[in-house]
Short mmCIF file of C-alpha atoms in Angstrom, two decimals:
data_model
loop_
_atom_site.label_atom_id
_atom_site.label_comp_id
_atom_site.label_asym_id
_atom_site.label_seq_id
_atom_site.Cartn_x
_atom_site.Cartn_y
_atom_site.Cartn_z
CA MET A 1 15.52 30.30 -4.10
CA CYS A 2 17.29 31.52 -1.04
CA VAL A 3 13.91 33.36 -0.28
CA ARG A 4 11.99 30.21 -0.69
CA ARG A 5 14.08 28.20 1.43
CA SER A 6 13.71 30.85 4.13
CA LEU A 7 10.07 31.05 4.06
CA VAL A 8 9.73 27.15 4.18
CA GLY A 9 12.16 27.14 7.29
CA LEU A 10 10.09 29.92 8.87
CA THR A 11 7.03 28.10 8.14
CA PHE A 12 8.29 24.58 9.68
CA CYS A 13 9.53 26.73 13.11
CA THR A 14 6.04 28.29 13.51
CA CYS A 15 4.09 25.02 12.66
CA TYR A 16 6.58 23.38 15.21
CA LEU A 17 6.03 25.66 17.82
CA ALA A 18 2.17 26.11 17.44
CA SER A 19 1.74 22.31 16.81
CA TYR A 20 3.41 21.50 20.45
CA LEU A 21 1.79 24.49 22.12
CA THR A 22 -1.72 23.44 21.01
CA ASN A 23 -1.28 19.76 21.86
CA LYS A 24 -0.27 20.55 24.99
CA TYR A 25 -3.37 22.99 25.75
CA VAL A 26 -5.36 20.29 24.71
CA LEU A 27 -3.82 17.39 26.75
CA SER A 28 -2.85 19.32 29.82
CA VAL A 29 -5.15 22.42 30.16
CA LEU A 30 -8.20 21.05 28.62
CA LYS A 31 -7.36 17.49 30.01
CA PHE A 32 -8.51 15.75 26.81
CA THR A 33 -6.51 12.21 28.04
CA TYR A 34 -8.08 9.97 25.26
CA PRO A 35 -4.92 9.44 22.95
CA THR A 36 -6.60 6.99 20.66
CA LEU A 37 -8.97 9.50 19.83
CA PHE A 38 -7.06 12.56 19.49
CA GLN A 39 -4.27 10.85 17.27
CA GLY A 40 -6.91 9.25 15.67
CA TRP A 41 -8.64 12.64 15.12
CA GLN A 42 -5.61 14.22 13.66
CA THR A 43 -4.27 11.22 11.56
CA LEU A 44 -7.60 11.47 10.00
CA ILE A 45 -7.46 15.03 9.47
CA GLY A 46 -3.85 14.69 7.91
CA GLY A 47 -4.99 11.64 5.78
CA LEU A 48 -7.92 13.91 4.33
CA LEU A 49 -6.20 16.90 3.89
CA LEU A 50 -3.21 14.86 1.90
CA HIS A 51 -5.85 13.01 -0.11
CA VAL A 52 -7.11 16.24 -1.11
CA SER A 53 -3.78 17.67 -1.96
CA TRP A 54 -3.02 14.75 -4.05
CA LYS A 55 -6.47 15.24 -6.06
CA LEU A 56 -5.94 18.83 -6.71
CA GLY A 57 -2.30 18.04 -8.05
CA TRP A 58 -0.32 19.89 -5.16
CA VAL A 59 1.38 16.88 -4.20
CA GLU A 60 2.37 13.64 -5.80
CA ILE A 61 1.51 10.01 -4.61
CA ASN A 62 2.52 7.40 -6.50
CA SER A 63 0.83 3.65 -6.58
CA SER A 64 3.27 1.81 -4.97
CA SER A 65 3.61 -2.11 -5.33
CA ARG A 66 1.87 -4.53 -2.67
CA SER A 67 5.54 -5.45 -1.73
CA HIS A 68 6.52 -2.04 -0.89
CA VAL A 69 3.37 -1.26 1.26
CA LEU A 70 4.16 -4.54 3.05
CA ALA A 71 7.66 -3.67 3.54
CA TRP A 72 6.56 -0.02 5.24
CA LEU A 73 4.01 -1.68 7.49
CA PRO A 74 6.36 -2.37 10.31
CA ALA A 75 7.23 1.38 10.26
CA SER A 76 3.49 2.39 10.15
CA VAL A 77 3.20 0.22 13.47
CA LEU A 78 5.87 2.37 15.04
CA PHE A 79 4.55 5.55 13.98
CA VAL A 80 1.24 4.82 15.46
CA GLY A 81 3.56 3.88 18.67
CA ILE A 82 5.22 7.30 18.18
CA ILE A 83 2.09 9.37 18.09
CA TYR A 84 0.23 7.31 21.02
CA ALA A 85 3.35 7.11 23.59
CA GLY A 86 4.18 10.88 22.41
CA SER A 87 0.52 11.91 23.57
CA ARG A 88 0.27 10.06 26.80
CA ALA A 89 3.76 11.14 27.79
CA LEU A 90 3.09 15.14 26.80
CA SER A 91 0.08 15.11 28.76
CA ARG A 92 2.13 14.32 31.97
CA LEU A 93 5.32 16.19 30.89
CA ALA A 94 6.51 19.63 30.56
CA ILE A 95 7.38 20.54 27.03
CA PRO A 96 11.16 20.98 27.72
CA VAL A 97 11.25 17.64 29.51
CA PHE A 98 9.33 15.56 26.75
CA LEU A 99 11.56 17.34 24.05
CA THR A 100 14.92 16.36 26.06
CA LEU A 101 14.04 12.46 26.20
CA HIS A 102 12.63 12.88 22.58
CA ASN A 103 16.22 13.93 21.37
CA VAL A 104 17.78 10.63 22.95
CA ALA A 105 16.34 8.51 19.51
CA GLU A 106 19.30 10.44 18.08
CA VAL A 107 21.52 8.51 20.41
CA ILE A 108 19.83 5.09 19.46
CA ILE A 109 20.45 5.78 15.82
CA CYS A 110 24.00 6.64 16.37
CA GLY A 111 24.70 3.47 18.21
CA TYR A 112 22.79 1.39 15.54
CA GLN A 113 24.88 3.06 13.06
CA LYS A 114 28.01 2.41 14.90
CA CYS A 115 27.54 -1.04 16.22
CA PHE A 116 25.68 -2.80 13.26
CA GLN A 117 26.49 -0.55 10.49
CA LYS A 118 29.95 -0.16 11.05
CA GLU A 119 30.21 3.47 9.96
CA LYS A 120 32.63 5.65 11.03
CA THR A 121 31.26 8.16 13.71
CA SER A 122 33.08 11.32 14.12
CA PRO A 123 34.11 13.17 17.39
CA ALA A 124 31.06 15.64 17.52
CA LYS A 125 28.45 13.17 17.12
CA ILE A 126 29.94 10.94 19.83
CA CYS A 127 30.10 14.00 22.12
CA SER A 128 26.70 14.79 20.90
CA ALA A 129 25.21 11.65 21.84
CA LEU A 130 26.71 11.83 25.20
CA PHE A 131 25.40 15.17 26.08
CA LEU A 132 21.92 13.89 25.04
CA LEU A 133 21.93 11.00 27.09
CA ALA A 134 23.37 12.52 29.77
CA ALA A 135 20.74 15.41 30.02
CA ALA A 136 18.06 12.49 29.89
CA GLY A 137 19.35 10.27 32.43
CA CYS A 138 20.03 13.51 34.75
CA LEU A 139 16.24 14.63 34.45
CA PRO A 140 14.40 12.28 36.81
CA PHE A 141 16.68 13.13 39.49
CA ASN A 142 16.09 16.86 39.18
CA ASP A 143 12.59 17.13 38.16
CA SER A 144 10.48 18.13 41.01
CA GLN A 145 7.37 17.14 39.42
CA PHE A 146 8.69 13.54 38.60
CA ASP A 147 5.67 11.66 37.02
CA PRO A 148 6.83 7.83 36.32
CA ASP A 149 3.87 7.28 34.14
CA GLY A 150 4.77 10.17 31.99
CA TYR A 151 8.75 9.28 31.82
CA PHE A 152 7.40 5.71 30.67
CA TRP A 153 5.51 6.58 27.89
CA ALA A 154 8.37 9.12 26.85
CA ILE A 155 10.75 6.18 26.72
CA ILE A 156 8.43 4.17 24.50
CA HIS A 157 7.98 7.01 22.36
CA LEU A 158 11.97 7.46 22.04
CA LEU A 159 12.45 3.84 21.40
CA CYS A 160 9.53 3.93 18.64
CA VAL A 161 11.17 7.40 17.31
CA GLY A 162 14.59 5.44 16.82
CA ALA A 163 13.44 2.45 15.47
CA TYR A 164 11.20 4.45 13.03
CA LYS A 165 14.00 6.51 11.61
CA ILE A 166 16.11 3.35 11.26
CA LEU A 167 13.68 1.56 9.42
CA GLN A 168 13.13 4.55 7.13
CA LYS A 169 16.83 5.16 6.18
CA SER A 170 16.82 1.19 5.48
CA GLN A 171 14.37 1.62 2.60
CA LYS A 172 15.39 1.66 -0.96
CA PRO A 173 15.36 5.37 -2.11
CA SER A 174 12.94 4.33 -5.24
CA ALA A 175 10.71 2.57 -2.79
CA LEU A 176 8.53 5.06 -1.52
CA SER A 177 8.78 9.11 -1.15
CA ASP A 178 8.45 10.73 2.27
CA ILE A 179 4.86 11.76 0.99
CA ASP A 180 4.19 8.20 0.30
CA GLN A 181 5.29 7.05 3.47
CA GLN A 182 3.14 9.66 5.26
CA TYR A 183 0.18 8.67 3.59
CA LEU A 184 0.45 5.14 4.31
CA ASN A 185 0.88 6.24 8.24
CA TYR A 186 -2.08 8.14 8.33
CA ILE A 187 -4.25 5.30 6.66
CA PHE A 188 -2.90 2.66 9.05
CA SER A 189 -3.02 5.09 12.10
CA VAL A 190 -7.03 5.96 11.54
CA VAL A 191 -7.50 2.29 11.11
CA LEU A 192 -5.65 0.88 14.15
CA LEU A 193 -6.73 3.71 16.67
CA ALA A 194 -10.32 3.62 15.45
CA PHE A 195 -9.93 -0.19 16.61
CA ALA A 196 -7.91 0.54 19.58
CA SER A 197 -10.39 2.97 21.04
CA HIS A 198 -12.91 0.57 22.30
CA PRO A 199 -10.63 -2.00 24.09
CA THR A 200 -8.59 1.13 25.63
CA GLY A 201 -12.00 2.40 26.97
CA ASP A 202 -11.57 6.10 25.38
CA LEU A 203 -14.71 5.41 22.85
CA PHE A 204 -17.10 5.48 26.10
CA SER A 205 -15.33 7.44 28.56
CA VAL A 206 -15.12 10.50 26.32
CA LEU A 207 -19.02 10.75 26.65
CA ASP A 208 -18.23 11.98 30.20
CA PHE A 209 -15.47 14.48 29.22
CA PRO A 210 -16.85 18.00 30.60
CA LEU A 211 -15.82 20.08 27.56
CA LEU A 212 -17.03 17.75 24.87
CA TYR A 213 -19.70 20.09 23.48
CA PHE A 214 -17.60 23.80 23.83
CA TYR A 215 -16.24 25.57 21.24
CA ARG A 216 -12.83 26.00 23.09
CA PHE A 217 -12.43 22.14 22.57
CA HIS A 218 -13.72 22.00 19.23
CA GLY A 219 -11.51 25.08 17.93
CA SER A 220 -8.21 23.37 19.45
CA CYS A 221 -8.69 19.81 18.48
CA CYS A 222 -9.34 21.39 14.72
CA ALA A 223 -6.34 23.45 15.19
CA SER A 224 -4.24 20.69 16.44
CA GLY A 225 -5.33 18.55 13.23
CA PHE A 226 -4.51 21.15 10.64
CA LEU A 227 -1.03 22.22 12.43
CA GLY A 228 -0.12 18.49 12.36
CA PHE A 229 -0.73 18.37 8.68
CA PHE A 230 1.11 21.54 7.89
CA LEU A 231 4.09 20.64 10.08
CA MET A 232 4.50 17.34 8.09
CA PHE A 233 4.14 18.89 4.93
CA SER A 234 6.62 21.76 5.71
CA THR A 235 8.95 19.13 7.22
CA VAL A 236 8.87 17.48 3.88
CA LYS A 237 9.45 20.47 1.79
CA LEU A 238 12.13 21.39 3.94
CA LYS A 239 13.91 17.94 3.41
CA ASN A 240 13.51 18.28 -0.44
CA LEU A 241 14.69 21.73 -0.69
CA LEU A 242 17.75 21.39 1.96
CA ALA A 243 20.78 19.38 2.42
CA PRO A 244 20.28 17.17 5.51
CA GLY A 245 22.72 19.50 7.59
CA GLN A 246 20.68 22.67 6.74
CA CYS A 247 17.45 21.10 7.41
CA ALA A 248 18.78 19.76 10.93
CA ALA A 249 19.75 23.33 11.48
CA TRP A 250 16.52 24.50 10.94
CA ILE A 251 14.83 21.91 13.33
CA PHE A 252 17.21 23.07 16.08
CA PHE A 253 16.38 26.51 15.39
CA ALA A 254 12.67 25.46 15.92
CA LYS A 255 13.52 23.82 19.13
CA GLU A 256 15.90 25.63 20.63
CA LYS A 257 14.91 29.21 19.84
CA LYS A 258 15.13 31.50 23.31
CA SER A 259 12.22 33.36 24.77
CA LYS A 260 13.10 36.08 27.31
CA GLY A 261 10.51 36.69 30.24
CA LYS A 262 10.03 36.71 33.85
CA GLN A 263 9.11 33.68 35.78
CA LYS A 264 10.53 33.86 39.46
CA ASN A 265 14.30 34.00 39.21
CA ASN A 266 14.57 32.90 35.39
CA ASN A 267 15.36 35.31 32.71
CA ASN A 268 15.65 32.97 29.66
CA GLN A 269 13.81 29.94 28.71
CA ILE A 270 14.96 27.28 26.46
CA ILE A 271 13.63 25.65 23.42
CA THR A 272 10.01 25.73 22.13
CA ALA A 273 9.25 25.00 25.53
CA GLY A 274 10.95 28.20 26.74
CA LEU A 275 7.47 30.08 25.36
CA SER A 276 5.27 27.32 26.47
CA VAL A 277 6.68 27.29 30.31
CA LEU A 278 5.63 31.12 29.95
CA LEU A 279 2.58 30.58 28.14
CA PHE A 280 1.05 27.65 30.12
CA ASP A 281 2.22 29.24 33.50
CA ALA A 282 0.14 32.21 32.53
CA ILE A 283 -2.73 30.07 31.73
CA LEU A 284 -2.76 27.94 34.85
CA THR A 285 -1.97 31.28 37.26
CA SER A 286 -5.26 32.82 35.62
CA ALA A 287 -7.06 29.65 36.33
CA THR A 288 -6.19 29.43 39.78
CA MET A 289 -7.27 33.38 40.47
CA GLY A 290 -10.68 32.67 39.17
CA CYS A 291 -12.08 28.99 38.06
CA ILE A 292 -13.22 28.56 34.50
CA GLN A 293 -16.91 27.97 34.85
CA SER A 294 -19.40 27.27 32.15
CA LYS A 295 -22.76 29.29 32.37
CA LYS A 296 -24.77 26.27 30.81
CA GLN A 297 -23.57 23.12 33.07
CA ASN A 298 -21.80 25.30 35.58
CA ILE A 299 -18.75 23.11 34.82
CA THR A 300 -15.24 23.98 36.67
CA LEU A 301 -12.00 23.20 35.16
CA THR A 302 -9.46 22.43 38.05
CA PRO A 303 -5.91 23.67 37.42
CA PRO A 304 -3.21 21.54 38.28
CA PRO A 305 -1.29 22.04 41.43
CA GLN A 306 0.86 25.28 41.79
CA GLY A 307 3.86 25.21 40.00
CA SER A 308 3.50 22.11 38.33
CA HIS A 309 4.48 23.42 34.71
CA ARG A 310 7.28 25.61 36.51
CA TRP A 311 11.06 24.92 36.15
CA SER A 312 12.70 27.30 38.41
CA THR A 313 15.72 25.39 39.88
CA THR A 314 18.88 26.07 38.21
CA MET A 315 19.77 22.49 38.07
CA CYS A 316 17.09 22.24 35.41
CA ILE A 317 18.31 24.79 33.16
CA TYR A 318 21.69 23.49 33.32
CA ILE A 319 20.15 19.99 32.03
CA LEU A 320 18.11 21.65 29.27
CA LEU A 321 21.22 23.59 28.05
CA LEU A 322 23.28 20.55 27.99
CA GLY A 323 20.54 18.91 25.74
CA ALA A 324 20.82 21.95 23.65
CA LEU A 325 24.56 21.57 23.31
CA GLY A 326 24.21 17.89 22.56
CA GLU A 327 21.50 18.75 19.80
CA ALA A 328 23.79 21.62 18.55
CA LEU A 329 26.75 19.17 18.14
CA LEU A 330 24.40 16.94 16.44
CA VAL A 331 23.63 19.67 13.70
CA PHE A 332 27.23 20.37 13.51
CA SER A 333 28.26 16.83 13.06
CA GLU A 334 25.59 16.55 10.16
CA ARG A 335 26.76 19.73 8.44
CA LYS A 336 30.19 18.78 8.46
CA SER A 337 29.66 15.29 7.08
CA ALA A 338 27.51 16.95 4.22
#
């Protein structure tokens, strides 16, 4: 059992890392910024794989009553908001920034439990919320590549995440399982994003995308869809096998894993983003040395401005460390309460 838990945890960490890096590559390097289509594709693949898994007997999806489905409908709407706003934000922000802002959703949940449910909150959890909030609040003032639209969508994303988790915890335990909830999320997302692709202009604008018929784009989109499903599936397995505190510890490990490498004066890069900074910096540097051209259509990919993905200031490192400390305290408080 211990080996099984470790394998599930390592699978989760691998999928978490690979999913963020792949999505960032599609959004920022290939510049496929059509969120209704990109997220619609991911949820379509996820829904199909989950349906096939159900038919093969690998997972169990219960035939829920109409009342349970309707009660979950607001959460599905929030789920669409999470993935849509997250895609818009991730295309404009570096992964460390995005994850630091994403963690503020825990502050919303903590505030709701304290103010409305009158739950007793441990000092460690209060300190965690303050550290997460302080880290996110300091970011805009120290981000040399500050993007107002990116921060706007990140705020929408974290608000939706907070509201979604609150609704999820308020559901009756016997109403819908995690797989049932995700199945409904997939179905609703595919339908809503398909209808939204026309009014948002994504449906016709994508025809002008220069890499629409290239294997690099097709392979990356397929990888993002499969990785998103495996991340969801491993997350559900992790929650079922481990206590909440242990599950939170694995999530923290996936986010806060350190990666060592050289980038100007920095020796350590934190978070899944630590690796992403090194990876995307290498990709963008090679692109600036020689533009990537298409042999067939002579298409040139214009890389972002030099240094747009670099975090070289000491203050930014301290802010990310503060966010990591806040999340570590959150894991500690959850494990202690469990």
